[in-house]
Short mmCIF file of C-alpha atoms (C1' of nucleotides) in Angstrom, two decimals:
data_model
loop_
_atom_site.label_atom_id
_atom_site.label_comp_id
_atom_site.label_asym_id
_atom_site.label_seq_id
_atom_site.Cartn_x
_atom_site.Cartn_y
_atom_site.Cartn_z
CA MET T 9 11.20 -28.16 -7.27
CA ALA T 10 12.78 -24.72 -8.12
CA ILE T 11 14.11 -23.08 -4.94
CA THR T 12 11.81 -20.03 -6.27
CA THR T 13 8.85 -21.82 -5.26
CA GLY T 14 7.48 -21.57 -2.01
CA ILE T 15 6.33 -24.26 0.36
CA LYS T 16 3.02 -25.76 -0.74
CA GLY T 17 0.55 -24.10 1.79
CA PHE T 18 2.96 -21.40 3.05
CA ASN T 19 1.67 -17.82 1.24
CA ASP T 20 3.01 -14.84 0.42
CA ILE T 21 1.29 -11.89 1.64
CA LEU T 22 2.02 -9.10 -0.93
CA PRO T 23 2.01 -5.48 -0.27
CA ASN T 24 -1.27 -4.72 -1.66
CA GLN T 25 -3.01 -7.37 0.73
CA VAL T 26 -0.55 -6.46 3.50
CA GLU T 27 -3.15 -2.97 3.64
CA LYS T 28 -6.07 -5.35 4.72
CA TRP T 29 -3.76 -7.24 7.15
CA GLN T 30 -2.77 -4.19 8.76
CA LEU T 31 -6.23 -2.86 9.07
CA ILE T 32 -7.57 -6.17 10.75
CA GLU T 33 -4.79 -6.33 12.73
CA ALA T 34 -5.12 -2.68 13.76
CA THR T 35 -8.91 -2.89 14.61
CA ALA T 36 -8.24 -5.95 16.83
CA ARG T 37 -5.92 -4.07 18.96
CA ARG T 38 -7.96 -0.88 19.00
CA VAL T 39 -11.13 -2.75 19.91
CA PHE T 40 -9.65 -5.54 22.20
CA GLY T 41 -8.29 -2.27 24.03
CA ILE T 42 -11.50 -1.03 24.92
CA TYR T 43 -12.26 -4.09 26.70
CA GLY T 44 -9.34 -4.12 28.54
CA PHE T 45 -7.26 -6.77 26.77
CA SER T 46 -2.97 -6.97 26.68
CA GLU T 47 -1.29 -8.26 23.74
CA ILE T 48 1.14 -11.32 24.84
CA ARG T 49 3.51 -12.88 22.50
CA VAL T 50 4.41 -16.19 23.05
CA PRO T 51 6.72 -18.46 20.49
CA ILE T 52 5.42 -20.36 17.68
CA MET T 53 6.95 -23.29 18.97
CA GLU T 54 6.09 -25.67 22.16
CA LYS T 55 6.93 -28.81 23.60
CA THR T 56 4.82 -31.47 21.59
CA GLU T 57 3.30 -32.64 24.75
CA LEU T 58 1.93 -29.41 25.67
CA PHE T 59 -0.27 -29.38 22.65
CA ALA T 60 -1.14 -33.36 23.08
CA ARG T 61 -2.30 -32.49 26.39
CA SER T 62 -4.50 -29.26 25.90
CA ILE T 63 -5.95 -30.05 22.26
CA GLY T 64 -6.19 -33.94 23.07
CA ASP T 65 -4.69 -36.89 21.84
CA ALA T 66 -7.31 -38.16 19.67
CA THR T 67 -7.92 -34.87 17.89
CA ASP T 68 -7.31 -34.78 14.27
CA ILE T 69 -5.01 -31.95 14.92
CA VAL T 70 -2.73 -33.79 17.20
CA GLU T 71 -3.23 -36.90 15.33
CA LYS T 72 -1.94 -36.01 11.83
CA GLU T 73 -1.72 -32.02 11.26
CA MET T 74 0.90 -31.14 13.28
CA TYR T 75 3.99 -30.03 12.17
CA SER T 76 6.49 -32.01 14.73
CA PHE T 77 9.97 -32.63 14.90
CA THR T 78 12.83 -33.56 17.11
CA ASP T 79 15.12 -30.77 17.33
CA LYS T 80 19.35 -31.01 18.02
CA GLY T 81 19.04 -31.58 21.55
CA GLU T 82 16.47 -34.38 20.90
CA ASN T 83 13.19 -32.63 22.06
CA LEU T 84 10.26 -32.99 20.37
CA VAL T 85 8.92 -29.89 19.68
CA THR T 86 5.88 -28.51 17.37
CA LEU T 87 4.97 -25.82 15.23
CA ARG T 88 1.92 -24.34 17.14
CA PRO T 89 -1.40 -25.44 15.42
CA GLU T 90 -3.16 -23.20 17.41
CA GLY T 91 -2.66 -20.15 20.39
CA THR T 92 -4.90 -20.96 23.36
CA ALA T 93 -1.96 -23.87 24.38
CA GLY T 94 0.92 -21.68 24.27
CA VAL T 95 -0.90 -18.66 25.91
CA MET T 96 -2.20 -20.60 28.73
CA ARG T 97 1.38 -22.34 29.26
CA ALA T 98 2.94 -18.71 29.65
CA PHE T 99 -0.02 -17.84 31.87
CA ILE T 100 1.03 -20.81 34.18
CA GLU T 101 4.62 -20.51 33.89
CA HIS T 102 4.63 -16.70 34.93
CA LYS T 103 2.01 -17.43 37.27
CA LEU T 104 -0.02 -14.32 35.89
CA GLN T 105 -3.06 -15.11 38.24
CA VAL T 106 -1.20 -13.22 41.12
CA LEU T 107 -1.21 -9.69 39.21
CA ASP T 108 -4.51 -9.57 38.74
CA PRO T 109 -7.49 -12.45 39.27
CA VAL T 110 -8.88 -11.51 35.83
CA THR T 111 -6.37 -11.82 32.91
CA LYS T 112 -7.49 -10.55 29.78
CA LEU T 113 -5.33 -11.24 26.84
CA TYR T 114 -5.09 -11.37 22.94
CA TYR T 115 -2.50 -12.68 20.61
CA LEU T 116 -2.00 -12.69 17.01
CA GLY T 117 0.49 -14.66 14.67
CA PRO T 118 1.12 -17.59 12.40
CA MET T 119 -0.32 -21.08 13.14
CA PHE T 120 0.91 -24.34 11.31
CA ARG T 121 -1.26 -26.98 10.32
CA TYR T 122 -0.52 -29.89 7.83
CA GLU T 123 -3.60 -29.89 5.92
CA ARG T 124 -4.44 -29.92 2.35
CA PRO T 125 -4.61 -26.36 1.19
CA GLN T 126 -7.90 -24.88 -0.15
CA LYS T 127 -10.06 -21.62 -0.30
CA GLY T 128 -9.56 -20.14 3.28
CA ARG T 129 -7.32 -22.62 4.33
CA SER T 130 -3.30 -22.89 4.30
CA ARG T 131 -0.77 -24.62 6.13
CA GLN T 132 0.92 -21.67 7.44
CA PHE T 133 -2.45 -19.32 8.62
CA HIS T 134 -3.09 -16.45 10.96
CA GLN T 135 -5.16 -16.18 13.74
CA ILE T 136 -6.20 -13.13 16.07
CA GLY T 137 -7.06 -14.73 19.59
CA ALA T 138 -8.40 -13.26 22.79
CA GLU T 139 -8.58 -15.34 26.18
CA VAL T 140 -10.00 -14.24 29.63
CA VAL T 141 -8.61 -16.67 32.28
CA GLY T 142 -10.17 -16.26 36.16
CA VAL T 143 -13.75 -15.68 35.57
CA THR T 144 -16.87 -18.30 35.55
CA ASN T 145 -19.68 -15.54 35.68
CA PRO T 146 -21.55 -15.96 32.25
CA ARG T 147 -21.47 -11.98 31.69
CA VAL T 148 -17.82 -12.78 30.67
CA ASP T 149 -18.78 -15.04 28.07
CA ALA T 150 -21.22 -12.44 26.82
CA GLN T 151 -18.56 -9.67 26.93
CA LEU T 152 -16.49 -11.50 24.87
CA LEU T 153 -19.34 -12.33 22.35
CA VAL T 154 -19.74 -8.68 22.40
CA MET T 155 -16.24 -7.89 21.99
CA LEU T 156 -15.89 -10.13 19.00
CA CYS T 157 -19.15 -8.71 17.24
CA HIS T 158 -17.75 -5.12 17.72
CA PHE T 159 -14.47 -6.14 16.13
CA PHE T 160 -16.62 -7.44 12.80
CA THR T 161 -19.08 -4.56 12.94
CA ASP T 162 -16.10 -1.99 13.13
CA LEU T 163 -14.79 -4.04 9.79
CA GLY T 164 -17.95 -3.20 8.28
CA LEU T 165 -18.64 -6.78 8.43
CA THR T 166 -22.10 -7.52 9.08
CA GLU T 167 -22.57 -10.73 6.84
CA PRO T 168 -20.91 -13.26 9.88
CA THR T 169 -23.83 -14.63 12.31
CA LEU T 170 -23.30 -15.47 15.62
CA GLN T 171 -24.15 -19.12 16.80
CA ILE T 172 -23.82 -20.25 20.35
CA ASN T 173 -24.01 -23.64 22.03
CA SER T 174 -22.95 -25.49 25.08
CA LEU T 175 -21.09 -28.42 25.23
CA GLY T 176 -21.94 -29.16 29.04
CA CYS T 177 -19.42 -30.03 31.36
CA PRO T 178 -17.57 -33.25 32.67
CA ASP T 179 -20.09 -34.10 35.05
CA CYS T 180 -22.99 -33.87 32.23
CA ARG T 181 -21.59 -34.89 29.10
CA PRO T 182 -20.66 -38.10 29.37
CA ALA T 183 -24.49 -38.61 29.82
CA TYR T 184 -25.09 -37.04 27.09
CA ARG T 185 -22.34 -38.71 24.90
CA ALA T 186 -23.74 -41.96 25.63
CA SER T 187 -27.29 -41.13 24.87
CA LEU T 188 -26.59 -39.90 21.48
CA LYS T 189 -24.43 -42.71 20.84
CA GLY T 190 -27.32 -44.86 21.53
CA PHE T 191 -29.41 -43.07 19.29
CA LEU T 192 -26.99 -43.45 16.62
CA LEU T 193 -26.25 -47.00 17.16
CA GLU T 194 -29.97 -47.66 16.79
CA ARG T 195 -29.66 -46.25 13.34
CA LEU T 196 -26.13 -47.31 12.08
CA GLU T 197 -27.67 -48.77 8.78
CA ARG T 198 -28.57 -45.66 7.97
CA LEU T 199 -25.32 -43.59 8.47
CA CYS T 200 -22.56 -42.74 6.21
CA ASP T 201 -19.22 -44.67 6.60
CA ASP T 202 -17.58 -41.46 8.12
CA CYS T 203 -20.44 -41.36 10.77
CA ARG T 204 -19.99 -44.75 11.36
CA ARG T 205 -16.35 -43.98 11.87
CA ARG T 206 -17.03 -41.36 14.44
CA MET T 207 -19.14 -43.29 16.51
CA GLU T 208 -15.88 -44.22 18.23
CA THR T 209 -13.93 -41.29 18.08
CA ASN T 210 -16.58 -38.25 18.45
CA PRO T 211 -20.34 -39.33 18.16
CA LEU T 212 -21.23 -35.28 18.17
CA ARG T 213 -19.61 -35.06 14.96
CA ALA T 214 -22.49 -37.07 13.14
CA LEU T 215 -24.62 -34.36 14.08
CA ASP T 216 -22.93 -31.77 11.46
CA CYS T 217 -22.40 -34.46 9.01
CA LYS T 218 -22.99 -33.01 5.49
CA VAL T 219 -24.40 -36.38 3.64
CA ALA T 220 -27.92 -35.73 3.48
CA GLY T 221 -29.03 -38.91 4.54
CA CYS T 222 -27.43 -38.49 7.93
CA GLY T 223 -28.76 -34.99 8.38
CA GLU T 224 -32.25 -36.61 8.25
CA THR T 225 -31.43 -39.31 10.34
CA THR T 226 -30.07 -37.41 13.16
CA ALA T 227 -32.57 -34.53 12.84
CA ASP T 228 -34.54 -35.81 15.85
CA ALA T 229 -31.06 -36.84 17.79
CA PRO T 230 -30.90 -35.85 21.59
CA SER T 231 -29.73 -32.53 22.07
CA VAL T 232 -27.14 -31.58 24.41
CA LEU T 233 -29.07 -28.66 25.53
CA ASP T 234 -31.61 -31.32 27.08
CA HIS T 235 -28.74 -32.92 29.26
CA LEU T 236 -27.05 -30.26 30.73
CA CYS T 237 -26.88 -30.10 34.35
CA GLN T 238 -28.35 -27.55 36.32
CA GLY T 239 -25.04 -25.55 36.46
CA CYS T 240 -24.56 -25.55 32.80
CA ASP T 241 -27.82 -24.80 32.21
CA ASP T 242 -28.09 -21.97 34.52
CA HIS T 243 -24.89 -20.84 32.78
CA PHE T 244 -26.07 -21.12 29.37
CA VAL T 245 -29.49 -19.45 29.92
CA ALA T 246 -27.67 -16.23 31.44
CA VAL T 247 -25.46 -15.76 28.92
CA ARG T 248 -28.63 -15.89 26.14
CA ARG T 249 -30.00 -13.53 28.27
CA HIS T 250 -26.98 -11.21 28.70
CA LEU T 251 -26.77 -11.21 24.95
CA GLU T 252 -30.00 -10.25 24.46
CA ALA T 253 -29.77 -7.36 27.04
CA THR T 254 -27.16 -6.14 25.19
CA ALA T 255 -28.87 -6.54 21.63
CA THR T 256 -26.46 -8.79 20.41
CA PRO T 257 -27.82 -11.18 17.74
CA PHE T 258 -27.24 -14.78 18.01
CA THR T 259 -28.74 -18.01 16.83
CA ILE T 260 -28.74 -21.35 19.10
CA ASN T 261 -26.88 -24.02 17.21
CA SER T 262 -27.55 -27.33 19.45
CA ARG T 263 -25.52 -29.25 16.65
CA MET T 264 -22.48 -27.22 16.60
CA VAL T 265 -19.28 -29.34 17.17
CA ARG T 266 -16.02 -28.11 18.25
CA GLY T 267 -12.39 -29.67 17.18
CA LEU T 268 -10.58 -29.11 20.40
CA ASP T 269 -11.08 -31.34 23.39
CA TYR T 270 -10.58 -28.81 26.11
CA TYR T 271 -14.05 -26.98 25.48
CA THR T 272 -16.53 -27.04 28.02
CA ARG T 273 -19.80 -25.03 28.17
CA THR T 274 -19.88 -22.50 26.02
CA THR T 275 -18.61 -22.74 22.48
CA PHE T 276 -19.40 -20.50 19.77
CA GLU T 277 -18.84 -19.68 15.87
CA LEU T 278 -19.21 -16.44 13.69
CA VAL T 279 -20.20 -18.03 10.57
CA THR T 280 -20.54 -17.02 6.81
CA GLY T 281 -21.98 -18.25 3.52
CA LEU T 282 -19.16 -16.49 1.77
CA LEU T 283 -16.13 -18.46 2.35
CA GLY T 284 -16.83 -21.76 0.16
CA ALA T 285 -16.40 -25.15 2.54
CA GLN T 286 -15.11 -22.80 5.26
CA SER T 287 -17.66 -21.27 7.34
CA ALA T 288 -16.37 -20.33 10.53
CA VAL T 289 -14.80 -17.17 10.70
CA ALA T 290 -13.92 -17.28 14.01
CA ALA T 291 -14.75 -19.41 16.73
CA GLY T 292 -14.15 -20.36 20.68
CA GLY T 293 -15.40 -21.30 23.57
CA ARG T 294 -15.18 -22.23 27.33
CA TYR T 295 -11.99 -24.14 28.45
CA ASP T 296 -12.95 -24.47 32.41
CA GLY T 297 -10.71 -27.49 32.78
CA LEU T 298 -7.66 -26.80 30.82
CA ILE T 299 -5.52 -24.65 33.24
CA GLN T 300 -5.64 -27.20 35.76
CA GLU T 301 -5.28 -30.21 33.23
CA LEU T 302 -1.77 -28.57 32.25
CA GLY T 303 -0.96 -28.33 35.75
CA GLY T 304 -1.69 -24.99 36.78
CA PRO T 305 -4.31 -23.64 39.02
CA ALA T 306 -7.94 -24.05 39.14
CA LEU T 307 -8.71 -21.31 37.02
CA PRO T 308 -11.75 -20.90 34.30
CA GLY T 309 -11.19 -19.58 30.74
CA ILE T 310 -12.70 -18.79 27.53
CA GLY T 311 -11.38 -17.55 24.32
CA PHE T 312 -11.57 -17.46 20.42
CA ALA T 313 -9.69 -17.24 17.58
CA MET T 314 -10.25 -15.69 14.15
CA GLY T 315 -8.73 -16.88 10.63
CA VAL T 316 -7.22 -13.59 9.57
CA GLU T 317 -6.88 -15.28 6.07
CA ARG T 318 -10.63 -15.52 6.32
CA VAL T 319 -11.28 -12.09 7.60
CA ALA T 320 -9.66 -11.02 4.84
CA LEU T 321 -11.31 -12.83 2.08
CA LEU T 322 -14.50 -11.38 3.48
CA LEU T 323 -12.91 -8.01 3.18
CA ALA T 324 -13.02 -6.18 -0.30
CA ASP T 325 -9.71 -5.13 -1.70
CA ARG T 326 -9.31 -1.39 -0.90
CA GLU T 327 -7.45 1.19 -2.63
CA THR T 328 -3.96 2.09 -1.60
CA GLY T 329 -4.72 5.38 0.15
CA ARG T 330 -0.96 6.53 0.45
CA SER T 331 0.90 8.65 -1.90
CA PRO T 332 3.81 10.72 -2.04
CA ASP T 333 3.51 14.36 -0.55
CA LEU T 334 6.07 15.68 -3.16
CA PHE T 335 8.07 14.07 -6.32
CA ILE T 336 11.25 15.81 -7.29
CA ALA T 337 12.03 15.97 -10.74
CA ALA T 338 15.23 17.21 -11.45
CA HIS T 339 16.95 17.79 -14.79
CA GLY T 340 20.74 17.25 -15.03
CA GLU T 341 23.38 15.71 -12.55
CA ALA T 342 23.72 18.93 -10.42
CA ALA T 343 19.99 19.07 -10.23
CA GLY T 344 20.26 15.67 -9.35
CA ASP T 345 22.31 16.20 -6.21
CA GLU T 346 20.09 19.21 -5.08
CA ALA T 347 17.05 16.97 -5.29
CA PHE T 348 18.44 14.28 -3.26
CA ARG T 349 19.97 16.87 -0.74
CA LEU T 350 16.33 18.59 -0.42
CA MET T 351 14.23 15.09 -0.51
CA ILE T 352 16.29 13.70 2.43
CA GLN T 353 15.69 17.15 4.54
CA LEU T 354 12.30 17.16 3.88
CA GLN T 355 11.97 13.18 4.80
CA ARG T 356 13.70 14.14 8.16
CA GLN T 357 10.51 16.62 8.53
CA GLY T 358 8.31 13.81 7.97
CA PHE T 359 7.27 13.88 4.24
CA TRP T 360 6.99 11.21 1.87
CA VAL T 361 9.29 12.31 -1.12
CA GLU T 362 10.35 10.26 -4.08
CA ILE T 363 13.03 11.13 -6.84
CA ASP T 364 14.36 9.84 -9.73
CA TYR T 365 17.37 7.54 -9.60
CA GLU T 366 18.64 6.93 -12.65
CA GLY T 367 18.86 10.15 -14.62
CA LYS T 368 15.65 9.66 -16.79
CA SER T 369 14.29 12.48 -18.98
CA LEU T 370 12.11 14.98 -17.36
CA LYS T 371 9.20 13.53 -19.29
CA SER T 372 9.64 9.96 -17.43
CA GLN T 373 10.16 11.49 -14.23
CA MET T 374 6.89 13.45 -14.63
CA ARG T 375 4.93 10.36 -15.52
CA ARG T 376 6.40 8.73 -12.79
CA ALA T 377 5.09 11.30 -10.36
CA ASP T 378 1.72 11.16 -11.72
CA LYS T 379 1.52 7.39 -11.46
CA LEU T 380 2.65 7.48 -8.01
CA LYS T 381 -0.13 9.86 -7.27
CA ALA T 382 2.51 12.69 -5.72
CA ARG T 383 0.43 15.77 -4.64
CA PHE T 384 2.94 18.20 -5.77
CA THR T 385 6.30 18.01 -7.93
CA LEU T 386 9.11 20.25 -7.84
CA ILE T 387 11.16 20.48 -11.22
CA ILE T 388 14.50 21.60 -10.90
CA GLY T 389 16.62 21.91 -13.79
CA GLU T 390 19.65 24.13 -14.85
CA GLU T 391 18.06 27.52 -14.90
CA GLU T 392 16.15 26.83 -11.89
CA LEU T 393 19.45 25.81 -10.18
CA LEU T 394 20.92 29.16 -11.21
CA THR T 395 18.03 31.19 -9.32
CA ALA T 396 18.08 28.62 -6.42
CA SER T 397 13.88 28.46 -7.47
CA GLY T 398 12.17 25.51 -8.87
CA MET T 399 8.55 24.91 -9.81
CA LEU T 400 6.26 23.54 -7.79
CA LYS T 401 3.50 21.83 -9.37
CA ALA T 402 0.24 20.84 -7.74
CA MET T 403 -0.27 17.85 -9.82
CA ALA T 404 -4.33 17.55 -9.35
CA THR T 405 -4.81 21.50 -10.79
CA GLY T 406 -1.92 21.69 -12.87
CA VAL T 407 -0.85 24.69 -11.09
CA GLN T 408 2.64 25.56 -10.88
CA VAL T 409 4.37 28.34 -9.02
CA ALA T 410 8.32 29.23 -8.39
CA SER T 411 9.51 28.21 -5.22
CA PRO T 412 12.61 28.58 -3.63
CA LEU T 413 14.76 25.31 -3.13
CA ASP T 414 14.27 25.98 0.48
CA PRO T 415 13.42 23.02 2.56
CA SER T 416 11.51 25.04 5.48
CA LEU T 417 9.65 26.85 2.80
CA LEU T 418 8.83 23.78 0.66
CA ALA T 419 7.74 22.04 4.03
CA GLU T 420 5.30 24.89 4.61
CA ALA T 421 3.88 25.02 1.11
CA LEU T 422 3.38 21.05 1.34
CA SER T 423 1.44 21.54 4.45
CA CYS T 424 -1.22 23.86 3.55
CA SER T 425 -3.57 23.15 0.73
"C1'" G K 30 -4.93 -39.15 3.19
"C1'" U K 31 -9.09 -39.20 -1.13
"C1'" G K 32 -11.64 -37.40 -5.32
"C1'" G K 33 -13.18 -33.40 -9.39
"C1'" C K 34 -11.15 -29.24 -12.40
"C1'" U K 35 -7.18 -26.60 -14.47
"C1'" A K 36 -2.03 -25.47 -16.35
"C1'" U K 37 -0.21 -20.20 -22.73
"C1'" G K 38 4.34 -13.65 -21.03
"C1'" G K 39 4.82 -9.37 -14.95
"C1'" U K 40 -1.08 -9.86 -15.22
"C1'" G K 41 -5.95 -10.92 -17.37
"C1'" A K 42 -6.51 -13.89 -21.44
"C1'" A K 43 -7.09 -15.59 -27.17
"C1'" G K 44 -5.91 -19.69 -29.60
"C1'" C K 45 -9.54 -26.29 -30.56
"C1'" G K 46 -3.84 -29.85 -35.65
"C1'" G K 47 0.31 -26.12 -40.33
"C1'" U K 48 -0.92 -18.30 -37.44
"C1'" U K 49 4.77 -13.80 -37.57
"C1'" A K 50 1.37 -17.33 -30.24
"C1'" A K 51 -4.30 -12.45 -31.12
"C1'" C K 52 -6.03 -8.59 -27.80
"C1'" A K 53 -6.27 -5.66 -23.09
"C1'" C K 54 -3.22 -3.95 -18.91
"C1'" U K 55 1.70 -3.63 -17.17
"C1'" U K 56 6.61 -1.59 -17.87
"C1'" A K 57 10.20 0.87 -20.97
"C1'" C K 58 11.30 4.62 -24.53
"C1'" G K 59 9.52 8.18 -28.12
"C1'" A K 60 5.85 11.99 -30.66
"C1'" C K 61 2.37 16.37 -29.25
"C1'" U K 62 5.32 22.09 -25.74
"C1'" G K 63 11.88 21.48 -21.25
"C1'" U K 64 6.56 19.60 -17.18
"C1'" G K 65 2.21 13.99 -16.03
"C1'" A K 66 -3.30 12.37 -16.95
"C1'" C K 67 -6.04 11.92 -22.87
"C1'" U K 68 -4.12 10.55 -27.82
"C1'" C K 69 -0.39 8.33 -31.11
"C1'" G K 70 4.15 5.33 -32.30
"C1'" U K 71 7.79 1.63 -30.98
"C1'" A K 72 9.54 -2.45 -27.90
"C1'" C K 73 8.30 -6.58 -24.50
"C1'" A K 74 6.44 -15.10 -24.87
"C1'" U K 75 13.08 -18.55 -29.58
"C1'" A K 76 7.79 -19.62 -26.12
"C1'" C K 77 2.51 -22.24 -24.69
"C1'" G K 78 4.09 -26.53 -16.45
"C1'" U K 79 7.81 -30.64 -17.17
"C1'" G K 80 9.12 -35.60 -19.56
"C1'" G K 81 7.78 -39.16 -23.18
"C1'" G K 82 4.37 -40.24 -27.43
"C1'" U K 83 0.85 -40.13 -32.00
"C1'" U K 84 1.52 -37.02 -36.46
"C1'" C K 85 4.88 -34.65 -42.70
"C1'" A K 86 3.41 -30.83 -38.71
"C1'" A K 87 0.97 -30.45 -31.64
"C1'" A K 88 0.32 -24.83 -27.32
"C1'" U K 89 -3.72 -27.44 -29.63
"C1'" C K 90 -4.40 -35.17 -29.69
"C1'" C K 91 -2.80 -39.37 -26.01
"C1'" C K 92 0.09 -40.74 -21.53
"C1'" A K 93 2.90 -40.10 -17.10
"C1'" C K 94 4.63 -36.70 -13.53
"C1'" U K 95 4.43 -31.88 -10.98
"C1'" A K 96 2.10 -27.55 -9.37
"C1'" G K 97 -2.42 -24.70 -8.31
"C1'" C K 98 -7.37 -24.71 -7.23
"C1'" C K 99 -12.22 -26.46 -5.53
"C1'" A K 100 -14.29 -30.03 -2.53
"C1'" C K 101 -14.19 -34.39 0.98
"C1'" C K 102 -11.77 -35.48 5.77
"C1'" C K 103 -10.91 -31.81 9.54
"C1'" C K 104 -10.88 -26.68 10.86
"C1'" A K 105 -9.91 -20.44 12.17
#
RNA sequence: GUGGCUAUGGUGAAGCGGUUAACACUUACGACUGUGACUCGUACAUACGUGGGUUCAAAUCCCACUAGCCACCCCA
């Protein structure tokens, strides 16, 4: 394959798209900041074992989607397929719990999963995620969800809707799982091949199978929510109560399934119908056992991650708002030197100034000034050079006035109007 | 890993066995006044993903490969 072709599933984000990305990132930083979150930056590679332990050995991510390899020191390393594992590793390694009993972190950056690319999915993709460590109280679950909704509202995206569920805990989930498995076993012949396979790996998945027959078959399957232990039930009820108290719209989806093993209790997704097969724009949940499982203190955690590509897809393309303050059109070599000198001086004062670098005709330069949507154009020719005075033209009105070739006076002219 | 669809310039595309491979945008130069937008003119695919085949003749038909897209699986 030609070396000028990128790797499958690894996409360039061109300048016109980057504007959107910057808006998403800036909104996240701003909104998450309001809720007291601090950014953490962790490496994009970790020991393979970390992901296997946290995400779960039997998950598809670990089984077949990781970019894993042996480095030159014979270490088994993996390009992060998600963010939580690395952040929790850093939390434990640096004992962040001693700084504050409540740790609120957010991160953003590329993740890697070897999957077949399709709409809203690529092999290198980007997530923005947030995690809270140290709080069991359901108020923090609600707050995290409110923050997530706040973020989307600020971006002008009201379409994705919040769905929540509870997955129970290690005390009550096994019983539910057994109950569901029993239910499915009785109806084995009505399930699709995939669901039969899921029986062993993860029976919960049968609940969101897209095959029509399976949907009907599992319509009256036992619900997790009926099998929650007292603690989990109380927790879930409280989360719902707090969401209602803060007027945060949500629906309960007891059939929602998560792909990572570490989730407990509250799980949630922000779903949209506008992204083809990819309905989840952001998703997450509580992971009360993860930190201890990784060898850290017994602290609870909850977090979410959103797919930046998916958010960007939902955002309408926006016009590039930026345009130069001034274009200096020069006629002749000496004028070109003067234009260059003025440009640098004005740039040092913070103005965006453009010039022509190739000695093009005045007409060409004016055309370019227009195309760049420069607010002003300063025209310098031989005559102007003699009097040290150029013509300053306001492009919108076409009005032009003589203006001394003086950076501070020009700066003044650019600042007003 | 499995399936379906598609592959023409920088972009969007016409073309359906014999055309100078339309048209539009973009870009470059020029005309209209040393000075942009509108208008007009000129230029820009030895070439139709790659490799084979059928035919007097293929961008147009057939095969293989590759890539992209969408979907399954799974997931943010």
